[in-house]
Coordinates of C-alpha atoms in Angstrom, one line a residue:
X1 CA -2.9 -41.0 6.0
X2 CA -4.1 -38.6 8.7
X3 CA -0.8 -38.7 10.6
X4 CA 1.0 -38.0 7.4
X5 CA -1.1 -34.9 6.7
X6 CA -0.6 -33.7 10.2
X7 CA 3.1 -34.1 9.9
X8 CA 3.2 -32.2 6.6
X9 CA 1.0 -29.4 8.0
X10 CA 3.2 -29.2 11.0
X11 CA 6.4 -29.1 8.9
X12 CA 5.0 -26.3 6.8
X13 CA 4.1 -24.3 10.0
X14 CA 7.5 -24.7 11.4
X15 CA 9.2 -23.8 8.1
X16 CA 7.0 -20.7 7.8
X17 CA 7.7 -19.6 11.4
X18 CA 11.5 -20.0 10.7
X19 CA 11.2 -17.9 7.6
X20 CA 9.2 -15.2 9.5
X21 CA 11.8 -15.1 12.3
X22 CA 14.6 -14.6 9.7
X23 CA 13.4 -11.1 9.1
X24 CA 15.2 -11.1 5.8
X25 CA 13.0 -8.4 4.4
X26 CA 14.4 -5.6 6.6
X27 CA 14.7 -2.3 4.9
X28 CA 18.3 -1.7 3.7
X29 CA 17.9 0.5 0.7
X30 CA 15.6 1.2 -2.2
X31 CA 17.0 -1.9 -3.8
X32 CA 15.8 -4.1 -0.9
X33 CA 12.2 -2.7 -1.4
X34 CA 12.4 -3.5 -5.2
X35 CA 13.7 -7.0 -4.5
X36 CA 10.9 -7.7 -2.0
X37 CA 8.2 -6.5 -4.5
X38 CA 9.8 -8.4 -7.3
X39 CA 9.6 -11.6 -5.3
X40 CA 6.0 -10.9 -4.2
X41 CA 5.0 -10.3 -7.9
X42 CA 6.9 -13.2 -9.4
X43 CA 5.5 -15.8 -7.1
X44 CA 1.9 -14.6 -8.1
X45 CA 0.5 -15.5 -4.6
X46 CA -0.9 -12.0 -3.8
X47 CA -2.3 -11.6 -7.2
X48 CA -4.0 -15.0 -7.1
X49 CA -5.4 -14.3 -3.7
X50 CA -6.2 -10.6 -3.7
X51 CA -6.7 -9.8 -7.4
X52 CA -5.1 -6.7 -9.0
X53 CA -5.1 -4.6 -5.9
X54 CA -2.4 -4.9 -3.2
X55 CA -3.9 -2.1 -1.1
X56 CA -6.6 -2.4 1.6
X57 CA -10.3 -2.3 0.9
X58 CA -13.0 0.2 2.0
X59 CA -16.0 -1.4 3.9
X60 CA -18.1 1.7 4.4
X61 CA -18.7 3.9 7.5
X62 CA -19.7 2.1 9.6
X63 CA -18.1 -0.9 7.9
X64 CA -20.3 -3.6 6.6
X65 CA -20.0 -7.0 4.9
X66 CA -18.4 -6.7 1.4
X67 CA -16.4 -9.0 -0.9
X68 CA -12.7 -8.4 -0.3
X69 CA -11.9 -7.7 -4.0
X70 CA -14.9 -5.4 -4.4
X71 CA -13.9 -3.6 -1.2
X72 CA -10.5 -2.9 -2.8
X73 CA -12.2 -1.4 -5.9
X74 CA -14.6 0.6 -3.6
X75 CA -11.5 2.0 -1.9
X76 CA -10.3 3.6 -5.2
X77 CA -13.7 5.2 -5.8
X78 CA -14.0 6.5 -2.2
X79 CA -10.5 8.1 -2.4
X80 CA -11.3 9.6 -5.8
X81 CA -14.5 11.2 -4.4
X82 CA -13.0 12.3 -1.1
X83 CA -9.9 13.9 -2.7
X84 CA -11.9 15.7 -5.4
X85 CA -10.3 13.9 -8.3
X86 CA -13.8 13.2 -9.7
X87 CA -14.1 17.0 -10.4
X88 CA -11.2 16.8 -12.9
X89 CA -12.1 16.5 -16.6
X90 CA -11.5 13.3 -18.6
X91 CA -8.0 13.5 -20.2
X92 CA -6.4 14.9 -17.1
X93 CA -2.9 13.5 -16.5
X94 CA -2.4 11.5 -13.3
X95 CA 0.8 10.1 -11.7
X96 CA 0.2 6.9 -9.6
X97 CA 3.2 6.7 -7.3
X98 CA 3.7 3.1 -6.1
X99 CA 1.3 1.6 -8.6
X100 CA 1.7 -2.1 -7.8
X101 CA 0.5 -4.2 -10.6
X102 CA -1.7 -1.4 -11.9
X103 CA -5.1 -2.2 -10.4
X104 CA -5.9 1.3 -9.3
X105 CA -4.3 2.9 -12.4
X106 CA -6.6 0.9 -14.6
X107 CA -9.7 2.0 -12.7
X108 CA -8.6 5.6 -12.8
X109 CA -8.1 5.4 -16.6
X110 CA -11.2 3.3 -17.4
X111 CA -13.8 4.9 -15.1
X112 CA -12.6 8.5 -14.9
X113 CA -10.8 8.9 -18.3
X114 CA -7.5 9.9 -16.8
X115 CA -4.2 9.6 -18.7
X116 CA -2.3 7.6 -16.1
X117 CA 1.4 7.0 -15.6
X118 CA 2.0 4.4 -12.9
X119 CA 5.4 4.1 -11.4
X120 CA 7.0 1.5 -9.2
X121 CA 10.5 0.8 -8.0
X122 CA 9.9 -2.9 -8.8
X123 CA 10.6 -3.9 -12.4
X124 CA 8.5 -7.1 -11.9
X125 CA 5.5 -5.0 -10.9
X126 CA 5.9 -2.7 -13.9
X127 CA 6.1 -5.7 -16.2
X128 CA 3.1 -7.4 -14.7
X129 CA 1.1 -4.1 -14.7
X130 CA 1.8 -3.7 -18.4
X131 CA 0.8 -7.3 -19.1
X132 CA -2.6 -6.8 -17.3
X133 CA -3.5 -3.6 -19.1
X134 CA -5.6 -4.0 -22.2
X135 CA -4.7 -2.2 -25.4
X136 CA -6.4 1.2 -25.8
X137 CA -6.5 2.1 -22.1
X138 CA -4.8 5.4 -21.4
X139 CA -2.5 3.8 -18.8
X140 CA 1.2 3.1 -18.9
X141 CA 3.9 2.1 -16.4
X142 CA 7.5 2.8 -15.8
X143 CA 10.2 1.9 -13.2
X144 CA 11.0 5.0 -11.2
X145 CA 12.1 6.0 -7.7
X146 CA 9.5 8.0 -5.9
X147 CA 12.2 10.0 -4.2
X148 CA 13.7 11.1 -7.5
X149 CA 10.8 11.3 -10.0
X150 CA 12.0 11.5 -13.6
X151 CA 9.2 14.0 -14.3
X152 CA 9.2 17.7 -15.0
X153 CA 7.9 20.2 -12.4
X154 CA 4.2 20.8 -12.5
X155 CA 3.6 18.1 -15.2
X156 CA 0.5 16.3 -13.8
X157 CA -3.0 17.4 -13.1
X158 CA -3.3 14.9 -10.3
X159 CA -0.9 12.8 -8.1
X160 CA -2.1 9.6 -6.4
X161 CA -0.2 7.5 -4.0
X162 CA -1.6 4.6 -1.9
X163 CA 0.4 2.7 0.8
X164 CA 3.7 3.7 -0.6
X165 CA 4.9 6.1 2.1
X166 CA 6.1 3.5 4.6
X167 CA 8.8 2.4 2.1
X168 CA 10.2 6.0 1.9
X169 CA 13.2 6.6 4.2
X170 CA 12.9 10.4 3.7
X171 CA 9.3 11.4 4.2
X172 CA 10.0 15.1 3.5
X173 CA 11.6 14.3 0.2
X174 CA 8.7 12.1 -0.7
X175 CA 6.2 14.9 0.1
X176 CA 8.4 17.3 -1.9
X177 CA 8.4 15.1 -5.0
X178 CA 4.7 14.5 -4.9
X179 CA 4.0 18.2 -4.8
X180 CA 6.8 19.2 -7.2
X181 CA 5.2 17.4 -10.2
X182 CA 1.6 18.7 -9.4
X183 CA 0.3 21.5 -11.6
X184 CA -1.4 24.6 -10.2
X185 CA -5.1 23.7 -9.6
X186 CA -4.2 20.0 -9.5
X187 CA -5.3 17.5 -6.9
X188 CA -3.2 15.3 -4.5
X189 CA -4.6 12.1 -3.1
X190 CA -2.5 10.1 -0.6
X191 CA -3.5 7.1 1.6
X192 CA -1.0 5.5 3.9
X193 CA -0.4 3.3 6.9
X194 CA 0.6 5.7 9.7
X195 CA 1.9 5.2 13.2
X196 CA 0.4 6.9 16.2
X197 CA 1.9 10.3 16.6
X198 CA 4.4 10.5 19.6
X199 CA 2.5 13.5 20.9
X200 CA -0.5 11.2 21.4
X201 CA 1.4 8.8 23.6
X202 CA 4.7 6.9 23.7
X203 CA 4.8 3.3 22.7
X204 CA 4.6 0.6 25.4
X205 CA 7.2 -2.2 25.4
X206 CA 4.7 -4.5 23.6
X207 CA 3.9 -1.9 21.0
X208 CA 7.6 -1.3 20.3
X209 CA 8.0 -5.0 19.7
X210 CA 5.0 -5.1 17.3
X211 CA 6.3 -2.0 15.5
X212 CA 9.7 -3.6 14.9
X213 CA 8.0 -6.6 13.3
X214 CA 5.8 -4.4 11.1
X215 CA 8.9 -2.6 9.9
X216 CA 11.2 -5.6 9.5
X217 CA 8.8 -8.0 7.8
X218 CA 7.8 -5.8 4.8
X219 CA 10.8 -3.6 4.0
X220 CA 9.7 -0.5 5.8
X221 CA 12.3 2.0 7.1
X222 CA 9.7 3.9 9.2
X223 CA 6.0 4.9 9.4
X224 CA 5.0 8.5 9.4
X225 CA 2.2 9.7 11.7
X226 CA -0.8 11.5 10.1
X227 CA 0.3 14.7 11.9
X228 CA 3.9 14.1 10.8
X229 CA 3.2 13.6 7.1
X230 CA 0.7 16.5 7.1
X231 CA 3.5 18.7 8.4
X232 CA 5.8 17.3 5.6
X233 CA 3.3 18.5 3.0
X234 CA 2.6 21.8 4.7
X235 CA 6.3 22.8 5.0
X236 CA 7.3 21.6 1.5
X237 CA 8.9 24.2 -0.8
X238 CA 6.2 23.3 -3.4
X239 CA 3.2 23.6 -1.0
X240 CA 0.6 26.2 -2.1
X241 CA -2.6 25.3 -0.2
X242 CA -4.0 23.7 3.0
X243 CA -3.6 20.0 3.5
X244 CA -6.7 18.1 4.8
X245 CA -6.6 14.7 6.4
X246 CA -8.9 12.0 7.7
X247 CA -8.6 8.7 9.5
X248 CA -10.0 5.8 7.6
X249 CA -8.9 3.1 10.1
X250 CA -12.4 1.9 10.9
X251 CA -13.5 1.7 7.3
X252 CA -10.4 -0.3 6.2
X253 CA -9.8 -2.4 9.3
X254 CA -11.7 -5.6 8.1
X255 CA -9.1 -5.9 5.3
X256 CA -6.5 -7.5 7.4
X257 CA -8.6 -10.5 8.5
X258 CA -10.2 -10.7 5.1
X259 CA -6.8 -10.9 3.5
X260 CA -6.1 -14.1 5.5
X261 CA -9.6 -15.5 4.9
X262 CA -9.1 -15.3 1.1
X263 CA -6.7 -18.2 1.5
X264 CA -9.5 -20.2 3.0
X265 CA -12.1 -19.0 0.6
X266 CA -9.9 -19.6 -2.5
X267 CA -7.7 -22.6 -1.5
X268 CA -7.1 -23.5 -5.1
X269 CA -5.4 -20.1 -5.7
X270 CA -2.7 -21.1 -3.2
X271 CA -2.5 -24.9 -3.8
X272 CA -2.4 -24.3 -7.5
X273 CA 0.9 -22.6 -7.1
X274 CA 2.5 -25.5 -5.2
X275 CA 3.9 -26.1 -1.7
X276 CA 6.1 -23.0 -1.7
X277 CA 3.1 -20.8 -2.1
X278 CA 1.4 -22.4 0.9
X279 CA 4.6 -21.8 2.8
X280 CA 4.7 -18.2 1.7
X281 CA 1.1 -17.7 2.7
X282 CA 1.7 -19.1 6.1
X283 CA 4.7 -16.8 6.5
X284 CA 2.7 -13.7 5.8
X285 CA -0.1 -14.6 8.3
X286 CA 1.6 -13.4 11.5
X287 CA 2.4 -10.0 10.1
X288 CA -1.2 -9.6 8.8
X289 CA -2.5 -10.5 12.3
X290 CA -0.1 -8.0 13.9
X291 CA -1.2 -5.3 11.4
X292 CA -4.8 -6.0 12.4
X293 CA -3.9 -5.7 16.1
X294 CA -1.9 -2.5 15.6
X295 CA -4.7 -0.8 13.7
X296 CA -7.4 -2.0 16.0
X297 CA -5.5 -0.9 19.1
X298 CA -4.5 2.6 17.9
X299 CA -0.8 1.9 17.4
X300 CA -1.4 2.4 13.7
X301 CA -3.9 4.6 11.8
X302 CA -5.0 4.6 8.2
X303 CA -4.5 8.2 7.1
X304 CA -5.7 9.9 3.9
X305 CA -4.4 13.3 2.7
X306 CA -5.8 15.7 0.1
X307 CA -4.9 19.2 -1.2
X308 CA -5.6 21.3 -4.3
X309 CA -2.7 23.5 -5.4

């Protein structure tokens, strides 16, 4: 019995390692990003493990112990306060760019009274976000490309985007689109995974290898640096005011290990989906560990950006 269990576990580990080494999620186009998120949404593994929020959590400054799912909700409120969105009146229109399955959008609508449009390039995410949203909440979702927003100029009081930038092959166009749809007096709130700026030190051989894995495993064409994306916002044709940034790496760092620990704390969430879900969970673990190392070592930084037009 024990030998059989060991053999099964060993087989799953080998299969997961082979899947990870295939790197079949390399960025090729916007379609490859959509396909990756469709798959992650349809298998329900991330939702079962992490709840309604795919983004990182906020653990305070300095970080302290906090439930993983509550940390994700706390992140939304921290970004709202830091960016000044809490100063906008109820009924303000907000565009959530890269909305996932709508966790943040629902909090923004429920707790702050915003009229939210969440967009994703993944049809599966939009469908699931719609299913999870209760009737009466001022929150809706649509399939849309963040680099070609089907929205009029200056049509939103606030624009919100969390951890979407790494999927954008053209960072300047991404910045331009975020600002194009923002009304005068409106607020922009962006949070992203950012690489260390080249001016702060070239990557070592080890770091280059890690960076390649972080790009290939999760359909990322490239990471911007905090300085780089701040420049993208500053030089945009639609820019009207100073961009402020901050580094939230320390406050969000526990998320990477906690995201793995959720599989141990909630084994039924994985096992209930069958052997393939276990295999998928094991496949994601090396990338999550590399992300933790990259953020802990300074190769990556968690940047937040705000401005008021």
